[in-house]
XYZ file of C-alpha atoms in Angstrom:
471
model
C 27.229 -34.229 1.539
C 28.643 -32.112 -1.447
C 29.065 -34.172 -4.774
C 32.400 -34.490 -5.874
C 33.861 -33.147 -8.783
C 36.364 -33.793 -11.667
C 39.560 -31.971 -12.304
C 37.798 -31.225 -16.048
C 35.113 -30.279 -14.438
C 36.794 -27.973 -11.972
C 38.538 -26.618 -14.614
C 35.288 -25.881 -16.722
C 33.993 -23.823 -13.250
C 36.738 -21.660 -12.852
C 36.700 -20.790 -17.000
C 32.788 -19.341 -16.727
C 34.017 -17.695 -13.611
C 36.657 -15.751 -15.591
C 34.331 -14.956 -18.046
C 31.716 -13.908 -15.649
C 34.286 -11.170 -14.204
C 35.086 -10.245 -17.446
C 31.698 -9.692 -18.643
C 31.350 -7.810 -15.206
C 34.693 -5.509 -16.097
C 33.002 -4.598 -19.704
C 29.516 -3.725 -18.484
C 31.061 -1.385 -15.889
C 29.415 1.942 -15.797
C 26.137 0.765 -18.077
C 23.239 0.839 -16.512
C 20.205 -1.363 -17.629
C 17.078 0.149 -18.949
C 15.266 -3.403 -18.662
C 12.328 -3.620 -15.547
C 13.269 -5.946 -13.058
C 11.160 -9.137 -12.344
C 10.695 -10.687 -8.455
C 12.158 -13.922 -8.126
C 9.417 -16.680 -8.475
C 9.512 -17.805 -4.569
C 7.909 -14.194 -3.778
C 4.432 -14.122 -2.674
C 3.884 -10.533 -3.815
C 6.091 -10.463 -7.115
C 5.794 -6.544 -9.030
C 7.227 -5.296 -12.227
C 9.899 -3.279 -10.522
C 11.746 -0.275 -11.720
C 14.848 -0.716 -14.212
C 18.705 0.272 -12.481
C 18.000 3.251 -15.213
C 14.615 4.426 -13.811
C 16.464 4.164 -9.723
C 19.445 6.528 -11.122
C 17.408 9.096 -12.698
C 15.094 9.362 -9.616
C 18.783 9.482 -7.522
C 19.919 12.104 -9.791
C 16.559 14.165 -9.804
C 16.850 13.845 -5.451
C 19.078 17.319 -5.841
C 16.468 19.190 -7.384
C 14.726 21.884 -5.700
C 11.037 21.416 -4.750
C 8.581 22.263 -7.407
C 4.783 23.409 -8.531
C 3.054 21.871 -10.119
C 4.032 18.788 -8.579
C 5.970 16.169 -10.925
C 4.039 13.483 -9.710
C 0.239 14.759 -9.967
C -2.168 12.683 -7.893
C -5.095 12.891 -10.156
C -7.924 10.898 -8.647
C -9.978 10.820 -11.683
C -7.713 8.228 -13.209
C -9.207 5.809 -10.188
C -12.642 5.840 -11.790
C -11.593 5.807 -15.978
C -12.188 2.606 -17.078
C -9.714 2.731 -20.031
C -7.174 3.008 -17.123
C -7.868 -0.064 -15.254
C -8.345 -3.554 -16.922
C -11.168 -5.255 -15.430
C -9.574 -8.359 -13.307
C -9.753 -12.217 -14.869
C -12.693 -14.223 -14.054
C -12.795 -18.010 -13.199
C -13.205 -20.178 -16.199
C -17.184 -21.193 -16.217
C -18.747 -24.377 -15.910
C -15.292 -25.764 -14.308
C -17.262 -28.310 -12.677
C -17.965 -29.454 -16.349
C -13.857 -29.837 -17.125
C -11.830 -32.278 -16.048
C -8.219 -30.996 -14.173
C -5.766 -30.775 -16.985
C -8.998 -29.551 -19.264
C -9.023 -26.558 -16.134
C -5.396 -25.649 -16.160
C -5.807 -24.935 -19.628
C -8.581 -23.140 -19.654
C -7.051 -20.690 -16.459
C -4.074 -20.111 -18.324
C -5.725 -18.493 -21.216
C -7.354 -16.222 -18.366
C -4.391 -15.445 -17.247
C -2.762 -14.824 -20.562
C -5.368 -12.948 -22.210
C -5.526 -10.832 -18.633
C -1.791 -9.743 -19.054
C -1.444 -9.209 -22.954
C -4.429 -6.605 -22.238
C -2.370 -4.743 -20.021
C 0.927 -5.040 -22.033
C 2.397 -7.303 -23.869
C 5.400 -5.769 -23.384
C 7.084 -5.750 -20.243
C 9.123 -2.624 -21.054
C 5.786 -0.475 -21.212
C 4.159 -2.221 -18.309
C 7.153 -0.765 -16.041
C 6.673 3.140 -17.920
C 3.161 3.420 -18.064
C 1.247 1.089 -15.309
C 1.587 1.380 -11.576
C 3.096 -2.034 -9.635
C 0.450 -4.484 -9.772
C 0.075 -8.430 -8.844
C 1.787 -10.905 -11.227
C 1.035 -14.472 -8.849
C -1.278 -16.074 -10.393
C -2.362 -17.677 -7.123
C -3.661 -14.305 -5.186
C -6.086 -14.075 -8.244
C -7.276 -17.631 -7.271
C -7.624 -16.840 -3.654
C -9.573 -13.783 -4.506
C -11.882 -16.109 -6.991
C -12.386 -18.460 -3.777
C -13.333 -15.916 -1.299
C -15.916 -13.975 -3.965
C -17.460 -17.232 -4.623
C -17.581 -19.084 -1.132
C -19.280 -14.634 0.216
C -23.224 -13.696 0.794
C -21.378 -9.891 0.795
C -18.140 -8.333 0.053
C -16.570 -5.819 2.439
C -13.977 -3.818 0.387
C -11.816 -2.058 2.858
C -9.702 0.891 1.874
C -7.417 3.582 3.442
C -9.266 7.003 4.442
C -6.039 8.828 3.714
C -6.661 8.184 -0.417
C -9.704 5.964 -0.700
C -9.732 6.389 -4.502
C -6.086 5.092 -4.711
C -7.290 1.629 -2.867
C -10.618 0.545 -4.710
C -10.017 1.902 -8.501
C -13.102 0.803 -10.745
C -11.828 -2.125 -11.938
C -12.548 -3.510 -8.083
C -16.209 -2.464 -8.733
C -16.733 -3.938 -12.176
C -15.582 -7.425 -10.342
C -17.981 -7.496 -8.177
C -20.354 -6.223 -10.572
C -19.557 -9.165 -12.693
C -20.265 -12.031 -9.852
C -23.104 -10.030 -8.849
C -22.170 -9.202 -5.418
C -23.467 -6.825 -3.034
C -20.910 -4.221 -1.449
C -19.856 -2.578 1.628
C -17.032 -0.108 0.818
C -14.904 -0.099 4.966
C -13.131 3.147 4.926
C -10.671 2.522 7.447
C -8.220 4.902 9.789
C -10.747 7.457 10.176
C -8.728 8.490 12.792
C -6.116 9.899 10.630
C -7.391 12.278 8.513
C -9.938 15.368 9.051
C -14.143 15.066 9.585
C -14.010 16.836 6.110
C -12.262 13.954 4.255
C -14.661 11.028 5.509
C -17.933 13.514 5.103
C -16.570 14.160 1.299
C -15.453 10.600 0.744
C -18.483 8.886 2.267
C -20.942 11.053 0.246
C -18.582 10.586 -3.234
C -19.183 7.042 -2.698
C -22.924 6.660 -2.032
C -23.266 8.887 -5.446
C -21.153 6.709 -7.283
C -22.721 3.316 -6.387
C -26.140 4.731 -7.557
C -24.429 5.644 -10.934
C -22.684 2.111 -11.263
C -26.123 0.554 -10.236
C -24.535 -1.430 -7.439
C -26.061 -2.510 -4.693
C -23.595 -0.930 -2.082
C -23.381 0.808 1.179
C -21.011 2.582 3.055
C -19.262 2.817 6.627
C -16.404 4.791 8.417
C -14.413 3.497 11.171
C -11.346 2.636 12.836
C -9.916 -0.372 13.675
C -7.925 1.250 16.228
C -10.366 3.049 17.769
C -13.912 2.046 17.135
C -15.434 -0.193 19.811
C -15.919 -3.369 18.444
C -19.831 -4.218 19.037
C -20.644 -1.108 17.309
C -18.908 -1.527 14.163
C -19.921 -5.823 13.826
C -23.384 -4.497 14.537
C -23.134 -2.269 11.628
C -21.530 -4.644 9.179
C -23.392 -7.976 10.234
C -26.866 -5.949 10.207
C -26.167 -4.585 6.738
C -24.896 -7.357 5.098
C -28.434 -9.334 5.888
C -30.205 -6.132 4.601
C -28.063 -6.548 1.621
C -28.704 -9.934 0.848
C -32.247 -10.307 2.478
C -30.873 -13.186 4.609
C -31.948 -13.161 8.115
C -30.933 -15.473 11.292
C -30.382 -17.966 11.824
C -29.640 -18.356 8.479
C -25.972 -18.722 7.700
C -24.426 -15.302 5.417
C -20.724 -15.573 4.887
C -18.959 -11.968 4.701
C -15.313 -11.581 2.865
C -13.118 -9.296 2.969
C -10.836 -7.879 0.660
C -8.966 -5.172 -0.180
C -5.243 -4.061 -1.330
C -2.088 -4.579 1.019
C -1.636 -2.455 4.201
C -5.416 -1.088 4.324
C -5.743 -2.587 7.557
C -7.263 -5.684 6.670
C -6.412 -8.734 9.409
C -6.676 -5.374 12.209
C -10.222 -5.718 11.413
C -10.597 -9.230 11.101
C -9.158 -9.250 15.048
C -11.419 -6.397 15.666
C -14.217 -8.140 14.600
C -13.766 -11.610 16.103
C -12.329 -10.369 19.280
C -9.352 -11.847 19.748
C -6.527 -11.997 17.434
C -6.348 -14.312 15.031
C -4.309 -13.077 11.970
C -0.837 -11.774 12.178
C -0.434 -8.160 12.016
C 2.851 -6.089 10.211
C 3.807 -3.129 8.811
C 5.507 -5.444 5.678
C 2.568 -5.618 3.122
C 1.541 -8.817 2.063
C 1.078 -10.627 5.720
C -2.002 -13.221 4.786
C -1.605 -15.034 1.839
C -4.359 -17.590 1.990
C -8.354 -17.596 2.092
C -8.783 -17.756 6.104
C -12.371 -18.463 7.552
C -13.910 -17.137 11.091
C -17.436 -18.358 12.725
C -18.650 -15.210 15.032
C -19.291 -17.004 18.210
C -20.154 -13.991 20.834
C -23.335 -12.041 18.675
C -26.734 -11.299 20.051
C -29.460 -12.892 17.689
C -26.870 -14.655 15.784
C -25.881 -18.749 16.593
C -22.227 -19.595 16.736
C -22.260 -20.983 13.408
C -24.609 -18.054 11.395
C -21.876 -15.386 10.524
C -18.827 -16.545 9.091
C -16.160 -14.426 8.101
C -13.582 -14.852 4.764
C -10.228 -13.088 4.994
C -8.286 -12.828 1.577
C -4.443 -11.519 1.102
C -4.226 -8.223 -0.544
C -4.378 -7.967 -4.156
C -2.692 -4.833 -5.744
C -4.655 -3.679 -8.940
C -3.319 -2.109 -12.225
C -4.163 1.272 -12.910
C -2.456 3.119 -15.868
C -0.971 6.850 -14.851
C -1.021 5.986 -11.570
C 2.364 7.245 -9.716
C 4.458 4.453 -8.392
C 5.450 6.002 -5.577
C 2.200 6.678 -4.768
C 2.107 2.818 -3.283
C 5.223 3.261 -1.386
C 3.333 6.029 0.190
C 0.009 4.217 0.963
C 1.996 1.233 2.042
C 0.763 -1.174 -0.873
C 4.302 -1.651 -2.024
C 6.646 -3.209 0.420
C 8.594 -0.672 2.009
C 11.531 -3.365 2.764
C 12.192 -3.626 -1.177
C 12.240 0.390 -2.354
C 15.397 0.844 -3.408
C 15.290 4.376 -3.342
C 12.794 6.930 -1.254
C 13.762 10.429 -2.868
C 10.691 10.369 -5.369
C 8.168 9.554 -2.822
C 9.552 12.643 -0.472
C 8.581 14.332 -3.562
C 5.333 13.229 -4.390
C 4.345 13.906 -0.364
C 5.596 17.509 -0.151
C 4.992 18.664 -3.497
C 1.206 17.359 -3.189
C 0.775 18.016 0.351
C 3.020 21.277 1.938
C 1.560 19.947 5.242
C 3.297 17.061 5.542
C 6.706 18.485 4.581
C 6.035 21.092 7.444
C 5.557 18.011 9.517
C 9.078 16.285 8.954
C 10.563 19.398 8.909
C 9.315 20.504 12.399
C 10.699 17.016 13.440
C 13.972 17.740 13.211
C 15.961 19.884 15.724
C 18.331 22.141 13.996
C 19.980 23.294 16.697
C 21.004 20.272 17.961
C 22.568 18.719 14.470
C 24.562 22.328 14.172
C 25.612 21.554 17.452
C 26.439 17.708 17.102
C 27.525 17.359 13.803
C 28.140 21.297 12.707
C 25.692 20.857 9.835
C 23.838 23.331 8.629
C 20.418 21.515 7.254
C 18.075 22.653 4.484
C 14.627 21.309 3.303
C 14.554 22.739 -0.472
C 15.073 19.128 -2.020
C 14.440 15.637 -1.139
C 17.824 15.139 -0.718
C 18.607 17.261 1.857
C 15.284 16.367 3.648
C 16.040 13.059 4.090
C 19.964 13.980 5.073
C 18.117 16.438 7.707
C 15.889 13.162 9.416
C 18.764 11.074 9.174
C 20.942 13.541 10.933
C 17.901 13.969 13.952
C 17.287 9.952 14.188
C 21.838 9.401 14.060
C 21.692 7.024 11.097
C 25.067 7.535 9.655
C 27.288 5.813 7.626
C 30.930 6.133 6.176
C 30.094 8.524 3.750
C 27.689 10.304 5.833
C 23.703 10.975 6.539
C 22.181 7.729 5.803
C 18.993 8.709 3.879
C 17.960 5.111 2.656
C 17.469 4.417 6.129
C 15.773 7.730 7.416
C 13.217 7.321 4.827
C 12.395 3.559 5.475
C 12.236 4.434 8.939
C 9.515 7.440 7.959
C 7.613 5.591 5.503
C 7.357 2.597 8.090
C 5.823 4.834 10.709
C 3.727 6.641 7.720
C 2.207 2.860 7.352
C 1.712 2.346 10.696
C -0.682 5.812 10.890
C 1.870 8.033 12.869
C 2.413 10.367 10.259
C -0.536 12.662 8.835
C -1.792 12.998 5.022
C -4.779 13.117 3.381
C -5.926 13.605 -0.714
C -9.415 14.913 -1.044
C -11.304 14.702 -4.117
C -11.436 18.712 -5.028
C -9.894 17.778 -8.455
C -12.909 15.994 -9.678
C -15.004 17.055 -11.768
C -18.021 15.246 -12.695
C -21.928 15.977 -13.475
C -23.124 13.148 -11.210
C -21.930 14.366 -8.120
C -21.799 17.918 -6.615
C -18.664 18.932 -4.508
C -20.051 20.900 -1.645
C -16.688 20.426 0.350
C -14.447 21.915 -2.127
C -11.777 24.324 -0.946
C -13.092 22.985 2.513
C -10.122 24.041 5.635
C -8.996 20.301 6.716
C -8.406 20.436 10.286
C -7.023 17.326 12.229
C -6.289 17.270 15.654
C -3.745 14.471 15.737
C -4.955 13.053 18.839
C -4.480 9.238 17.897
C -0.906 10.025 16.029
C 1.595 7.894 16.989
C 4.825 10.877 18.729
C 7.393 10.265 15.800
C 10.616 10.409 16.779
C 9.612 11.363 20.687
C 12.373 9.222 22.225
C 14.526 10.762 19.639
C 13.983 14.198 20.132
C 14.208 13.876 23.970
C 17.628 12.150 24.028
C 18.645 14.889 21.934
C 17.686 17.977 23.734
C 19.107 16.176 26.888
C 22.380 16.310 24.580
C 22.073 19.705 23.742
C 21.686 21.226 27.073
C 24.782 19.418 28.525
C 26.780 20.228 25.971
C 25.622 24.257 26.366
C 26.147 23.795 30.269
C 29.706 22.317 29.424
C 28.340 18.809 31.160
C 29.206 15.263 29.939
C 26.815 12.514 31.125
C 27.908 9.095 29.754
C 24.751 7.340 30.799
C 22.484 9.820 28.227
C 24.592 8.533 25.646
C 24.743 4.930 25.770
C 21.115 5.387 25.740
């Protein structure tokens, strides 16, 4: 039942209104430089872009193509320390503290964690890729490190680096946790990349000094005794905890690495929701392995934590929009991600480009389409998939609808490590050909591209068929 109101009151309503559209009429045509906060009721809440920053990158989209790339994908800025503020640790001895005694002593965590990064906001939007501001993801993370035997860190074969930056290592370093680093979606990239990757890694957890192993899998594809045989037998090794004593394995990792795919891999049955939108879980889960040889139904128990994204300075921000860390729903523009992917990796432009059927938008719409700019790329995929609008191709749209199937694994990419350069580790793969045969790609755009060439041919042959296209 709405409250009712005064005529002075009414009055006083209508006067901040008129100022409000006022206020609106003068600031016309200036557009804020200020980074723009998520709302509070967000589970994932970012740091995002200023209206200025979204423009520019608009106004940039007509450029040509270039070399070297504008956004360079240096992976040696995953492993510099200076570039990646170790992550807050619990407040010791809470057991020692009463409640409001706590609170107090987390929010100096907290604070002292933030004012390290920036203490300006202004510079944490220029110079800092998105990273987690709710306080509460930290805490879930502090709950599942504390409650595991072993932490599984799983990341995304396509750009391991980008995933587990060192600041994830030093954490667990810190708590004193053995490691077992899951690259994930082996499927998608070449035999080359996990072979490089997989050796990278072992070298750098001897120079770290952590006690760490690694293993390569899919959750789509590998069978699922094989890979819990692997991770339940080398977390006891780890640990030195045999059966039937109880271990407890977590799992963590950033958004959209394929975390709760594994977790349903694992226990057999699904039992955490699955999405393309990052940020599905948001709260420690637990999982006792019931179906195990040499294991009792309560010995292995299994922690699931949400995703936590990581600040890393230098780090290109649409670099997450690419590995599906940032939520694709809430990029307000897709232009500079096109050009970090085909500026860093010709392969996958060739890909999007080979998507789209030429013929059959000069036809249709009696465009002529180009691929020199991110611009006209997307215009060109919005033009094959028919998402149009008043004023034309809709390329918003195109590219949420590529960068949704790019998180989903239908779309290849892959950046190797030949840019690094250090004395520890010998690159034997350098300059290695990366062949992929594509076999577990999801057909982008099949339906698409049929419907089409059925639309093509009839109208060559002069043929109308009204059932083709309703569909």
């Amino acid at each position: 039942i709405s409250k009712a109101i005064s005529g002075k009151q009414k009055k006083q309503m209508l006067k901040e209104e008129k100022l409000k559209k006022i206020n609106k009429k003068l600031n016309e045509g200036v557009v804020s430089d200020q980074p723009i906060s998520d709302p509070a009721n967000f589970f994932l809440k970012f740091v995002n872009d200023s209206n200025l920053t979204v423009q520019q990158n608009k106004e940039k989209a007509i450029e040509p193509f270039q070399q070297p790339p504008f956004y360079k994908i240096d992976p040696e800025i995953y492993l510099n320390e200076q570039n990646c503020p170790n992550l807050p640790l619990r407040p010791p001895n809470p057991q020692n503290l009463s409640l409001e005694e706590y609170e107090k002593e987390e929010e100096k965590v907290f604070e002292q964690y933030f004012k390290k990064i920036s203490p300006d906001m202004q510079q944490v939007a220029t110079e800092y890729c998105q990273f987690e501001l709710n306080k509460n993801v930290y805490r879930e993370v502090w709950r599942v490190t504390e409650r595991s035997d072993v932490v599984c860190l799983i990341v995304d074969a396509r750009f391991p680096l980008a995933h587990c930056p060192v600041n994830f290592f030093n954490y667990y370093k810190a708590n004193k946790k053995p490691i077992i680093l899951l690259i994930n979606k082996s499927d998608l990239v070449s035999p080359l990349q996990l072979t490089q990757h997989e050796d990278f890694f072992k070298h750098y957890f001897v120079k770290m000094k952590l006690k760490a192993d690694v293993i390569t899998y899919s959750a789509m594809t590998t069978p699922r005794m094989e890979l819990l045989t692997k991770i339940v037998k080398m977390s006891r090794q780890l640990v030195k905890k045999y059966p039937p004593t109880q271990i407890t394995i977590g799992f963590m990792g950033q958004p959209s690495v394929g975390k709760s795919k594994t977790m349903n891999l694992l226990v057999g049955h699904k039992v955490t929701k699955v999405r393309i939108t990052a940020g599905c879980t948001k709260h420690l889960q637990t999982y006792f392995l019931e179906d195990f040889e040499d294991e009792t139904n309560r010995s292995v128990l299994f922690c699931d934590c949400p995703g936590l994204v990581l600040p890393v300075k230098n780090s290109p921000r649409p670099l997450q929009i690419l590995t599906g860390v940032f939520p694709t729903g809430r990029v307000r523009e897709f232009y500079s991600v096109i050009r970090l992917l085909a500026e860093n990796s010709p392969k996958s432009a060739e890909q999007i480009k080979n998507m789209v059927n030429q013929k059959m938008i000069m036809s249709r719409y009696d465009k002529e389409v180009q691929f020199d700019t991110p611009d006209q790329m997307l215009n060109a995929l919005a033009y094959q998939l028919g998402f149009l609008n008043k004023s034309g191709p809709w390329a918003h749209k195109a590219g949420l609808w590529l960068f949704q199937r790019i998180t989903e694994g239908g779309f290849h990419y892959e950046f190797g490590l030949d840019q690094i350069n250090v004395d520890w580790w010998e690159n034997k793969w350098k300059g290695g050909e990366r062949k992929w045969d594509g076999s577990c790609m999801i057909k982008i755009g099949h339906a698409e591209e049929k419907q089409n060439e059925q639309l093509l041919n009839q109208q060559e042959n002069g043929e109308e068929n009204e059932e083709v296209e309703e569909k």
